[in-house]
XYZ file of C-alpha atoms in Angstrom:
742
model
C 89.203 117.097 120.296
C 91.935 118.645 118.167
C 95.519 118.633 119.413
C 97.570 121.728 120.028
C 99.371 122.605 116.785
C 101.508 125.486 118.064
C 104.780 123.765 117.215
C 103.616 122.486 113.839
C 102.455 125.911 112.733
C 105.531 127.787 113.905
C 107.950 125.336 112.303
C 106.381 125.454 108.842
C 109.245 127.674 107.676
C 111.632 124.718 108.087
C 109.817 122.527 105.535
C 112.587 123.147 102.984
C 115.289 121.754 105.282
C 116.436 118.235 104.387
C 116.717 115.814 107.319
C 119.564 113.282 107.082
C 118.854 109.969 108.817
C 121.480 107.796 110.518
C 122.013 105.719 107.368
C 122.347 108.804 105.154
C 118.768 108.741 103.804
C 117.336 112.216 103.184
C 113.739 113.174 103.973
C 111.804 116.403 104.308
C 111.482 118.176 107.664
C 108.070 117.137 109.022
C 107.177 119.565 111.779
C 104.289 117.427 113.027
C 106.808 114.822 114.230
C 108.173 117.310 116.773
C 104.603 117.839 117.957
C 104.042 114.099 118.359
C 107.265 113.695 120.338
C 106.298 116.510 122.700
C 102.799 115.093 123.063
C 104.308 111.757 124.118
C 106.411 113.661 126.675
C 103.260 115.495 127.883
C 104.830 118.901 127.240
C 102.559 121.918 127.786
C 102.071 124.687 125.202
C 104.764 126.923 126.739
C 107.311 124.103 126.562
C 106.318 123.368 122.961
C 106.983 127.021 122.115
C 110.398 126.956 123.768
C 111.400 123.870 121.764
C 110.089 125.443 118.567
C 112.052 128.654 119.193
C 115.277 126.692 119.747
C 114.762 124.745 116.523
C 113.951 127.874 114.528
C 117.004 129.725 115.836
C 119.481 126.929 115.178
C 118.121 125.595 111.891
C 117.182 128.862 110.202
C 118.999 129.201 106.874
C 120.312 125.627 106.866
C 119.857 123.395 103.814
C 120.105 120.162 105.788
C 120.426 118.783 109.300
C 120.987 115.306 110.711
C 118.632 113.651 113.182
C 121.207 113.636 115.967
C 121.452 117.454 115.786
C 117.655 117.807 115.961
C 117.604 115.518 119.003
C 120.326 117.534 120.732
C 118.460 120.795 120.124
C 115.279 119.301 121.641
C 117.189 118.026 124.703
C 118.918 121.393 125.231
C 115.593 123.240 124.904
C 113.889 120.973 127.447
C 116.738 121.413 129.925
C 116.734 125.184 129.427
C 113.020 125.119 130.256
C 113.785 123.236 133.490
C 112.413 119.896 132.246
C 115.399 117.639 132.956
C 113.180 114.595 133.518
C 111.438 115.182 130.211
C 114.814 115.438 128.480
C 115.912 112.196 130.131
C 112.716 110.475 128.970
C 113.349 111.640 125.426
C 116.907 110.277 125.487
C 115.651 106.987 126.952
C 113.099 106.708 124.144
C 115.821 107.195 121.524
C 118.005 104.592 123.226
C 115.155 102.067 123.346
C 114.488 102.734 119.671
C 118.071 101.787 118.843
C 117.946 98.713 121.105
C 114.775 97.514 119.402
C 116.415 97.952 116.014
C 119.476 96.027 117.202
C 117.275 93.164 118.461
C 115.178 93.083 115.302
C 118.298 92.783 113.146
C 119.794 90.038 115.351
C 119.081 86.576 113.855
C 119.416 84.836 117.227
C 116.826 87.153 118.792
C 114.405 86.323 115.962
C 115.053 82.586 116.341
C 114.405 82.782 120.079
C 110.943 84.278 119.409
C 110.237 81.414 117.032
C 111.469 78.736 119.425
C 109.356 80.294 122.179
C 106.398 79.428 119.882
C 105.354 83.068 119.614
C 101.860 82.732 118.092
C 102.211 85.853 115.947
C 105.230 84.241 114.283
C 104.032 80.622 114.159
C 100.469 81.327 112.952
C 100.972 84.385 110.741
C 100.222 82.279 107.635
C 97.138 80.059 107.970
C 98.401 77.969 105.058
C 101.461 76.776 107.018
C 101.315 73.827 109.398
C 104.034 74.694 111.920
C 104.081 71.152 113.319
C 105.712 69.539 110.272
C 109.473 69.440 109.654
C 109.673 71.212 106.300
C 107.508 74.085 107.530
C 109.564 74.357 110.729
C 112.708 74.600 108.629
C 111.127 77.338 106.510
C 110.070 79.243 109.647
C 113.608 79.015 111.033
C 115.120 80.277 107.775
C 112.479 83.009 107.671
C 113.362 84.214 111.171
C 116.984 84.685 110.134
C 115.976 86.296 106.828
C 113.821 88.845 108.664
C 116.777 89.989 110.731
C 119.121 90.218 107.755
C 116.404 91.816 105.620
C 115.866 94.639 108.105
C 119.575 95.439 107.896
C 119.362 95.564 104.100
C 116.344 97.886 103.925
C 116.784 101.661 103.970
C 116.798 102.396 107.702
C 113.843 104.764 107.448
C 111.837 101.870 105.969
C 113.105 99.275 108.444
C 112.227 101.443 111.450
C 108.816 102.382 110.064
C 108.143 98.645 109.626
C 109.306 97.886 113.175
C 107.196 100.687 114.670
C 104.084 99.544 112.813
C 103.777 102.675 110.635
C 104.083 100.518 107.516
C 104.530 96.830 106.778
C 107.087 95.343 104.398
C 105.340 92.146 103.330
C 107.093 88.777 103.246
C 110.208 89.921 105.086
C 111.028 86.233 105.620
C 111.861 86.028 101.883
C 112.470 89.528 100.589
C 114.803 91.438 100.365
C 117.312 88.705 101.323
C 116.385 86.943 98.091
C 115.305 89.084 95.122
C 112.156 87.046 94.518
C 108.960 88.245 92.902
C 105.598 88.093 94.668
C 102.719 86.669 92.584
C 101.990 86.043 88.919
C 99.761 84.813 86.119
C 101.711 81.815 84.817
C 101.899 81.667 81.017
C 100.852 78.006 80.735
C 99.889 78.446 77.094
C 103.434 79.483 76.112
C 105.034 76.735 78.219
C 102.790 73.980 76.874
C 103.312 75.003 73.246
C 107.096 75.336 73.396
C 108.117 73.013 76.217
C 110.084 73.828 79.353
C 112.761 72.544 81.692
C 112.517 71.722 85.400
C 115.725 70.522 87.006
C 117.462 68.179 84.540
C 114.321 67.265 82.615
C 113.185 68.885 79.390
C 109.404 68.563 79.122
C 107.805 68.547 75.674
C 104.362 69.775 74.688
C 101.638 67.553 76.227
C 99.727 65.162 73.999
C 96.669 64.724 76.223
C 94.738 66.670 78.817
C 95.941 64.253 81.513
C 99.565 65.061 80.683
C 98.751 68.782 80.492
C 97.286 68.876 84.017
C 100.169 66.736 85.343
C 102.618 69.251 83.853
C 100.521 72.073 85.247
C 100.827 70.753 88.809
C 104.614 70.451 88.449
C 104.855 73.982 87.065
C 102.754 75.287 89.959
C 104.956 73.527 92.539
C 108.104 74.951 90.956
C 106.759 78.480 90.506
C 105.510 78.491 94.115
C 109.029 77.614 95.257
C 110.625 80.410 93.191
C 108.417 83.257 94.438
C 106.638 83.936 97.730
C 103.076 84.804 96.668
C 100.201 83.189 94.810
C 100.019 81.994 91.220
C 97.075 81.779 88.845
C 96.072 79.767 85.815
C 94.110 82.302 83.763
C 91.281 80.963 81.529
C 92.238 77.369 82.308
C 89.348 75.938 80.286
C 90.601 77.639 77.131
C 94.263 76.823 77.857
C 93.520 73.100 78.273
C 91.068 72.846 75.366
C 93.674 71.970 72.666
C 95.010 69.055 74.735
C 91.556 67.632 75.435
C 90.942 67.939 71.698
C 93.940 65.622 71.133
C 92.195 63.078 73.394
C 89.038 63.434 71.318
C 90.933 62.917 68.069
C 92.574 59.755 69.448
C 89.198 58.408 70.553
C 87.671 59.212 67.163
C 90.489 57.272 65.501
C 89.706 54.271 67.719
C 85.974 54.705 67.129
C 86.410 54.578 63.363
C 88.122 51.228 63.769
C 85.763 49.623 66.296
C 82.473 51.540 66.550
C 79.496 51.823 64.192
C 79.566 55.112 62.225
C 76.417 56.554 63.854
C 77.916 55.994 67.347
C 81.476 57.131 66.721
C 81.141 60.761 67.795
C 79.070 59.824 70.833
C 81.746 57.292 71.848
C 84.633 59.757 71.364
C 82.869 62.499 73.309
C 81.984 60.174 76.191
C 85.585 58.952 76.458
C 86.924 62.525 76.230
C 84.534 63.742 78.930
C 85.800 60.957 81.207
C 89.398 61.969 80.430
C 88.596 65.610 81.233
C 86.983 64.714 84.555
C 89.878 62.450 85.557
C 92.465 65.074 84.556
C 90.763 67.862 86.510
C 90.289 65.586 89.534
C 93.978 64.674 89.419
C 94.887 68.370 89.305
C 92.721 69.078 92.361
C 94.310 66.247 94.359
C 97.840 67.033 93.223
C 97.622 70.698 94.213
C 96.188 69.823 97.633
C 98.941 67.284 98.296
C 101.847 69.462 97.106
C 104.292 71.205 99.403
C 106.412 74.032 98.039
C 109.933 74.671 99.313
C 108.317 77.148 101.728
C 106.576 74.348 103.616
C 103.064 75.160 102.423
C 100.483 74.149 99.859
C 101.025 76.460 96.873
C 98.660 79.435 96.881
C 96.947 78.573 93.617
C 93.992 80.091 91.757
C 92.334 78.786 88.609
C 90.020 80.941 86.493
C 87.456 79.545 84.051
C 84.065 80.278 82.472
C 84.638 82.075 79.166
C 85.121 79.039 76.919
C 82.140 78.176 74.706
C 83.068 74.908 72.970
C 81.746 71.603 74.299
C 85.257 70.794 75.545
C 85.561 74.083 77.458
C 82.098 73.585 78.910
C 83.046 70.084 80.013
C 86.209 71.375 81.702
C 84.166 74.034 83.517
C 81.564 71.527 84.683
C 84.187 69.002 85.763
C 85.975 71.590 87.915
C 82.705 72.407 89.687
C 81.477 68.813 90.060
C 84.808 67.723 91.527
C 84.769 70.577 94.040
C 81.150 69.815 95.007
C 82.065 66.167 95.603
C 84.876 67.065 98.007
C 88.166 65.424 98.938
C 88.614 61.889 100.215
C 86.148 59.481 101.729
C 84.772 62.187 104.046
C 84.275 64.607 101.130
C 86.044 67.490 102.843
C 86.112 70.973 101.317
C 89.247 71.541 99.234
C 91.106 74.719 100.190
C 93.106 74.851 96.946
C 93.005 75.710 94.187
C 90.890 78.816 94.679
C 88.183 78.703 92.013
C 87.301 81.924 90.185
C 84.381 81.695 87.765
C 83.791 84.373 85.130
C 80.272 85.644 84.518
C 79.623 87.477 81.265
C 76.427 88.996 79.945
C 75.253 87.096 76.897
C 77.301 84.015 77.797
C 76.111 82.736 81.171
C 74.471 85.539 83.178
C 70.806 85.112 82.282
C 68.410 82.263 81.432
C 68.723 81.566 77.734
C 72.463 82.338 77.645
C 74.371 79.348 76.175
C 76.349 78.618 79.351
C 73.641 79.497 81.879
C 73.584 75.857 83.013
C 77.234 76.155 84.074
C 76.346 79.188 86.180
C 73.695 77.072 87.933
C 76.359 74.509 88.754
C 78.599 77.309 90.044
C 75.771 78.445 92.327
C 75.384 74.954 93.746
C 79.122 74.753 94.287
C 79.239 78.103 96.112
C 76.408 77.117 98.458
C 78.246 73.909 99.371
C 81.958 74.850 99.152
C 82.022 78.720 99.162
C 84.067 78.722 95.947
C 83.885 79.691 93.170
C 84.369 83.399 93.656
C 83.127 85.491 90.737
C 84.687 87.792 88.188
C 82.153 90.070 86.503
C 83.615 90.361 83.012
C 82.470 93.868 82.112
C 83.354 95.403 85.473
C 86.822 93.816 85.502
C 87.485 95.404 82.103
C 86.117 98.751 83.257
C 88.216 98.867 86.436
C 91.498 97.267 85.332
C 91.544 98.047 81.612
C 91.259 94.480 80.306
C 89.866 91.158 81.456
C 92.070 88.854 83.505
C 91.977 86.867 86.732
C 93.731 88.061 89.875
C 97.272 86.904 90.628
C 96.770 84.740 93.694
C 93.801 85.938 95.719
C 93.301 89.605 94.692
C 96.297 91.275 93.010
C 95.205 92.586 89.592
C 97.308 93.622 86.628
C 96.358 96.699 84.636
C 95.602 96.455 80.930
C 98.927 96.348 79.044
C 100.028 95.872 75.432
C 103.433 94.815 74.136
C 105.517 96.591 71.494
C 103.380 94.977 68.777
C 100.128 96.254 70.277
C 99.091 92.816 71.536
C 97.270 92.654 74.863
C 99.320 90.652 77.385
C 98.165 89.308 80.743
C 99.599 85.830 81.351
C 103.327 85.892 82.062
C 103.149 89.109 84.072
C 103.784 89.504 87.772
C 103.850 91.618 90.923
C 107.130 92.613 92.594
C 105.823 92.991 96.132
C 103.673 94.975 98.539
C 104.227 97.586 101.239
C 101.167 98.441 103.358
C 100.484 101.635 105.290
C 98.792 101.603 108.711
C 95.993 104.116 108.080
C 94.325 103.809 111.531
C 97.588 104.861 113.201
C 97.689 108.058 111.118
C 94.139 108.879 112.237
C 94.938 108.146 115.887
C 98.055 110.307 115.758
C 96.068 113.157 114.194
C 93.491 113.144 117.049
C 90.690 114.686 115.043
C 92.801 117.209 113.128
C 92.345 116.508 109.408
C 95.133 118.875 108.377
C 97.483 116.943 110.623
C 96.109 113.670 109.222
C 97.116 114.711 105.713
C 100.556 115.918 106.895
C 101.258 112.520 108.479
C 99.713 110.721 105.505
C 102.058 112.476 103.062
C 105.088 111.578 105.161
C 104.027 107.905 105.291
C 103.495 107.925 101.527
C 107.067 109.161 101.133
C 108.337 106.250 103.242
C 106.199 103.778 101.284
C 107.596 105.161 98.041
C 111.145 104.695 99.336
C 110.266 101.125 100.312
C 108.650 100.278 96.975
C 111.536 101.764 95.010
C 113.850 99.496 97.000
C 111.602 96.491 96.234
C 111.982 97.223 92.516
C 115.743 97.771 92.794
C 116.304 94.581 94.776
C 114.086 92.399 92.549
C 115.992 93.627 89.480
C 119.185 92.219 91.020
C 117.997 88.635 90.355
C 119.630 86.684 87.534
C 117.595 84.562 85.101
C 119.429 81.470 86.342
C 118.157 82.130 89.911
C 114.653 81.143 88.766
C 115.038 79.398 85.394
C 111.408 78.346 85.037
C 110.237 81.922 85.557
C 112.718 83.815 83.434
C 114.211 81.285 80.969
C 111.465 78.719 80.326
C 108.317 80.732 79.797
C 106.414 81.088 83.094
C 106.902 84.870 82.851
C 105.993 84.886 79.150
C 109.487 85.570 77.799
C 112.558 83.354 77.503
C 115.555 85.318 78.705
C 119.186 84.286 78.273
C 121.398 83.814 81.327
C 123.095 87.134 80.563
C 119.860 89.115 80.130
C 118.495 91.503 82.722
C 115.339 90.336 84.483
C 114.170 93.926 84.114
C 113.095 92.940 80.598
C 109.909 91.469 82.107
C 109.402 94.255 84.691
C 110.023 97.584 82.952
C 107.643 99.791 80.965
C 104.868 99.023 83.471
C 104.752 95.327 82.511
C 105.009 94.278 86.170
C 103.249 95.853 89.142
C 104.549 96.844 92.562
C 101.875 97.576 95.120
C 101.051 100.126 97.778
C 98.698 98.454 100.240
C 96.407 99.890 102.892
C 94.263 98.693 105.776
C 91.600 100.057 108.106
C 89.467 102.677 106.349
C 86.660 101.767 108.768
C 88.819 102.635 111.786
C 90.069 105.868 110.185
C 86.554 107.200 109.655
C 85.456 105.958 113.091
C 88.175 108.180 114.555
C 86.780 111.237 112.790
C 83.050 110.484 112.531
C 82.159 107.836 115.103
C 81.555 104.075 114.710
C 78.338 104.258 112.627
C 79.616 106.424 109.817
C 78.794 104.175 106.846
C 75.619 106.134 105.975
C 77.319 109.510 106.450
C 78.099 110.904 102.988
C 80.815 113.234 104.285
C 82.552 110.317 105.992
C 82.242 108.098 102.927
C 83.629 110.869 100.708
C 86.547 111.275 103.121
C 87.279 107.522 102.912
C 87.189 107.693 99.109
C 89.465 110.755 99.146
C 92.100 108.783 101.086
C 92.069 105.952 98.538
C 92.129 108.438 95.659
C 95.123 110.246 97.207
C 97.060 106.960 97.375
C 96.062 106.177 93.775
C 97.245 109.607 92.629
C 100.600 109.122 94.365
C 101.010 105.760 92.610
C 100.229 107.362 89.240
C 102.779 110.117 89.909
C 105.504 107.604 90.831
C 104.777 105.513 87.728
C 104.969 108.512 85.430
C 108.356 109.456 86.862
C 109.916 105.979 86.929
C 108.250 103.721 84.336
C 107.138 100.994 86.755
C 103.476 100.397 87.477
C 102.764 101.317 91.082
C 99.341 99.847 91.809
C 97.069 100.535 94.764
C 96.233 97.284 96.545
C 93.531 96.585 99.122
C 95.686 94.419 101.400
C 94.225 91.016 102.433
C 95.869 91.492 105.854
C 95.679 87.872 106.967
C 98.011 88.475 109.937
C 98.413 92.237 109.522
C 94.874 92.773 110.812
C 96.321 91.530 114.117
C 99.861 92.950 113.895
C 98.954 96.587 113.246
C 96.189 96.539 115.859
C 98.419 94.996 118.536
C 101.114 97.591 117.768
C 98.559 100.362 118.193
C 97.164 98.932 121.428
C 100.679 99.259 122.840
C 100.988 102.819 121.543
C 97.492 104.239 122.171
C 95.763 101.777 124.487
C 92.369 100.140 123.969
C 90.148 102.602 122.101
C 86.483 101.747 121.688
C 85.506 100.500 118.218
C 89.071 100.953 116.979
C 91.731 98.968 118.866
C 89.520 97.280 121.478
C 88.216 94.874 118.797
C 91.787 93.467 118.597
C 91.719 93.519 114.801
C 91.612 96.112 112.048
C 89.095 95.923 109.204
C 90.489 94.806 105.862
C 90.976 97.604 103.343
C 87.667 99.304 102.384
C 85.293 96.715 103.820
C 82.106 97.488 105.722
C 82.329 96.855 109.490
C 81.888 93.074 109.834
C 79.847 93.482 113.045
C 76.993 95.293 111.300
C 73.903 94.035 109.440
C 73.638 95.660 106.010
C 71.906 93.753 103.243
C 74.308 92.322 100.636
C 73.164 95.079 98.297
C 73.843 97.839 100.837
C 77.281 96.427 101.599
C 78.300 96.155 97.964
C 76.873 99.568 97.102
C 78.903 101.063 99.959
C 82.122 99.385 98.774
C 81.813 99.765 95.007
C 83.432 103.235 94.818
C 86.842 102.071 96.072
C 88.166 99.535 93.505
C 88.227 102.049 90.652
C 91.103 103.710 92.549
C 92.460 100.524 94.161
C 92.485 98.638 90.856
C 95.710 96.848 91.807
C 93.915 94.585 94.272
C 90.400 94.217 95.667
C 87.619 91.772 96.512
C 84.101 92.048 97.947
C 82.288 89.363 99.869
C 78.997 88.908 101.693
C 78.147 86.708 104.684
C 75.258 84.269 104.321
C 73.579 81.563 106.363
C 73.336 78.045 104.952
C 72.127 78.521 101.341
C 72.066 74.900 100.167
C 68.263 74.872 99.945
C 67.972 78.278 98.287
C 70.650 78.894 95.639
C 68.251 81.323 93.893
C 68.719 83.745 96.779
C 72.460 83.732 96.107
C 71.833 84.138 92.379
C 69.789 87.250 93.131
C 72.868 88.826 94.719
C 75.150 87.688 91.896
C 72.859 89.142 89.250
C 72.492 92.464 91.030
C 76.240 92.626 91.656
C 77.131 92.162 87.974
C 76.818 95.868 87.184
C 78.200 97.054 90.536
C 81.346 95.132 91.503
C 84.040 93.248 89.600
C 85.086 90.524 92.041
C 82.742 88.871 94.521
C 83.165 86.112 97.091
C 80.565 84.038 98.916
C 80.956 83.371 102.656
C 78.441 80.789 103.816
C 78.072 78.082 106.455
C 79.685 74.857 105.207
C 81.231 73.339 108.353
C 80.778 69.581 108.870
C 80.928 67.250 111.872
C 81.689 63.646 110.948
C 80.758 62.346 114.420
C 77.115 63.454 114.513
C 76.535 64.425 110.866
C 75.872 68.136 111.507
C 76.297 70.503 108.539
C 76.173 74.260 108.997
C 77.931 76.868 111.155
C 80.268 75.686 113.915
C 80.144 77.663 117.153
C 83.054 80.076 117.617
C 84.942 79.909 120.915
C 87.887 81.883 122.279
C 90.263 79.125 121.171
C 88.647 77.720 118.037
C 85.378 76.235 116.794
C 83.106 73.406 117.950
C 80.089 71.532 116.635
C 76.931 73.145 118.077
C 75.159 69.785 118.076
C 77.647 67.492 119.832
C 80.469 69.781 120.947
C 83.079 68.066 118.755
C 86.228 70.119 118.173
C 88.579 67.375 116.977
C 90.152 68.328 113.612
C 90.287 64.648 112.698
C 86.491 64.303 112.816
C 85.271 67.718 111.663
C 85.820 70.071 108.749
C 85.714 73.798 109.530
C 86.282 76.150 106.582
C 86.373 79.945 106.835
C 87.484 82.683 104.501
C 90.647 84.046 106.069
C 90.919 86.934 103.597
C 90.969 86.182 99.852
C 91.645 82.483 100.272
C 89.768 79.971 102.365
C 91.431 78.405 105.391
C 90.840 75.548 107.808
C 91.434 77.024 111.281
C 91.058 73.651 113.008
C 93.934 72.213 110.981
C 96.068 75.359 110.733
C 95.254 78.001 113.372
C 95.161 81.700 112.539
C 96.589 84.641 114.446
C 94.425 85.987 117.265
C 93.240 89.126 115.455
C 92.067 87.227 112.387
C 90.220 84.753 114.620
C 88.509 87.667 116.393
C 87.526 89.247 113.066
C 86.021 85.987 111.823
C 83.951 85.332 114.943
C 82.588 88.908 114.832
C 81.235 88.530 111.281
C 77.443 88.644 111.073
C 75.176 87.336 108.328
C 73.790 89.718 105.723
C 70.146 88.548 105.914
C 68.612 85.095 105.581
C 67.820 83.509 102.217
C 64.176 84.645 102.061
C 65.081 88.227 102.945
C 67.805 88.206 100.286
C 65.331 87.172 97.598
C 62.826 89.858 98.664
C 65.514 92.512 98.885
C 66.786 91.528 95.438
C 63.320 92.071 93.973
C 63.152 95.462 95.680
C 66.586 96.434 94.302
C 65.647 95.319 90.775
C 62.392 97.280 90.942
C 64.241 100.325 92.240
C 66.768 100.113 89.390
C 63.963 99.742 86.849
C 62.233 102.826 88.293
C 65.491 104.784 88.051
C 65.908 103.765 84.413
C 62.333 104.842 83.638
C 62.888 108.190 85.385
C 66.103 108.764 83.397
C 64.370 107.931 80.095
C 61.513 110.272 80.974
C 63.980 113.018 81.909
C 65.892 112.642 78.629
C 62.663 112.612 76.649
C 61.659 115.892 78.204
């Protein structure tokens, strides 16, 4: 049912009046906000009209007005209408708003929530073990930084964040420190020219073992100088020259000690062993590192495009090591995230030169979920050039330097602000015009927030993060006196507008089973396109690349939903689930085929090119990797970035392998009931990264979302459906050819 819009309509003439906030920030006059206030106060239509008349009389002809004056006019109008209690309620609401802001900006208040072991604070990052000292220290520092950070933000942004209208990500680090978010580390530049960490100057590596050792140290340092993920792009090709040095050394030895016809065989065998050992060391080093933030560095490695025997050996070693697992129990490694590139003509089809590596990748995915896939042609189509994501899903756009050279590694993201789309829909109550009015106001706040992120990040000095700015991680080597803006400006860096909950938005307007409703789907796409268009407009005006980002929402899926339960109550299929659906994803409770799910989602990333991922849920696929390959092959021409979610849990007490049973508090072995983290290995995809909820618990909403996920068909059905989809595509091609011929 649509809300009464009497006030909104009558106050449209005040849209040109500037509203001055308490901190001096200026915004437009949004008449719908008066309507929402009066709705909260349960004012009838006559009372709404009285308030509107008072506002029109006293603000007519004014260029600007402060919020206190607007509040006083509303209070006077309510009292004149005989609604003293309503006026008192309004004043109480404003007072509570100020008290909440005072508490949120009080470091001691934030510390008290932490020391009370508030689960939303302690478990907001599934990669942090809150039981260990260094993580506890980081959480304590983060609690204080949140309070100080809210004071630093423009007040309109800080209050929107506190209310749950938007979310300023990583408030425990930014804006108190002007850190960047995530990046593609320029390992190639650093290896070739050397770098400095602390007091040590590190020269170019002379073996692949040294190169991967340096790589792990770079990753640890970069992870401590920013707050998001880091990626090694095309790692097989980056490491190839250093493995070649190993080969040349072994050939030199072979010429001295080995018969001529066996020399190359000897050198290759020794080099392959070196490659395997180096990649295994990298895997163990990353999983045993702690950054200064008290967590394992969020690390991604991309591989698959190299064609030489050395590159192929690096690719195969990465996969074999992951298949083997960590330690004597062969547990699934959480880091680094593996991202394998598939490319037509290289490894997609039988007969392609690297098709055997794809088969190994399939085996690895059925046993360890990773690698996720990058479809080469689609990545280029959507983002403008091929590159891996920064961290789990943040993508750079295609970009060339002043010499016309394409640049990807060494670039970065400056941070994310996410809008709560379900709240806008709930506030609009079925009125699409009102939805767009609220949407535009929230976009204005997000723009203010993102502009501040850029401004604050530019206040860093190169010496604050020497490895990033002075020693090559960000691709350039700045002097101490240079501006860090040299690596941000002219759209070299990205800053991201995030979003969550398209499923809940369309459920509000079209009901819970809207996925096959074209009008609903078009409406969802129109929302994403509108955000994309705003980003493009901001970039054109300011010269920084505003990208649209499909937020992973590891803890935000819980935070926004809990905020809205308090505001709107438990609404069926929206807030009663106790989580919001990530970005543009299909409702996790439903049973589409993998092909239906991906076809539904494929329209969104072309607008949200700044960050996206698709994934499908499968049963245990160890015995039928060809079923998974059927999905991969079909997906190649439809989506750019695809993850595999399958059952890989293990119980070391009874030997069970498969899907652990979800409970209200965690997971247990369905065979023996074991739920001891020491004797079981439970791995789930939290969002873009994998997580181990038995070792490091997640927030409640993310746990609820995970246990509600259903499988998208069994292996046999997948294979049959794939054949049907291929036949359907072939029929469509034949029809098109026939049509063109005629």
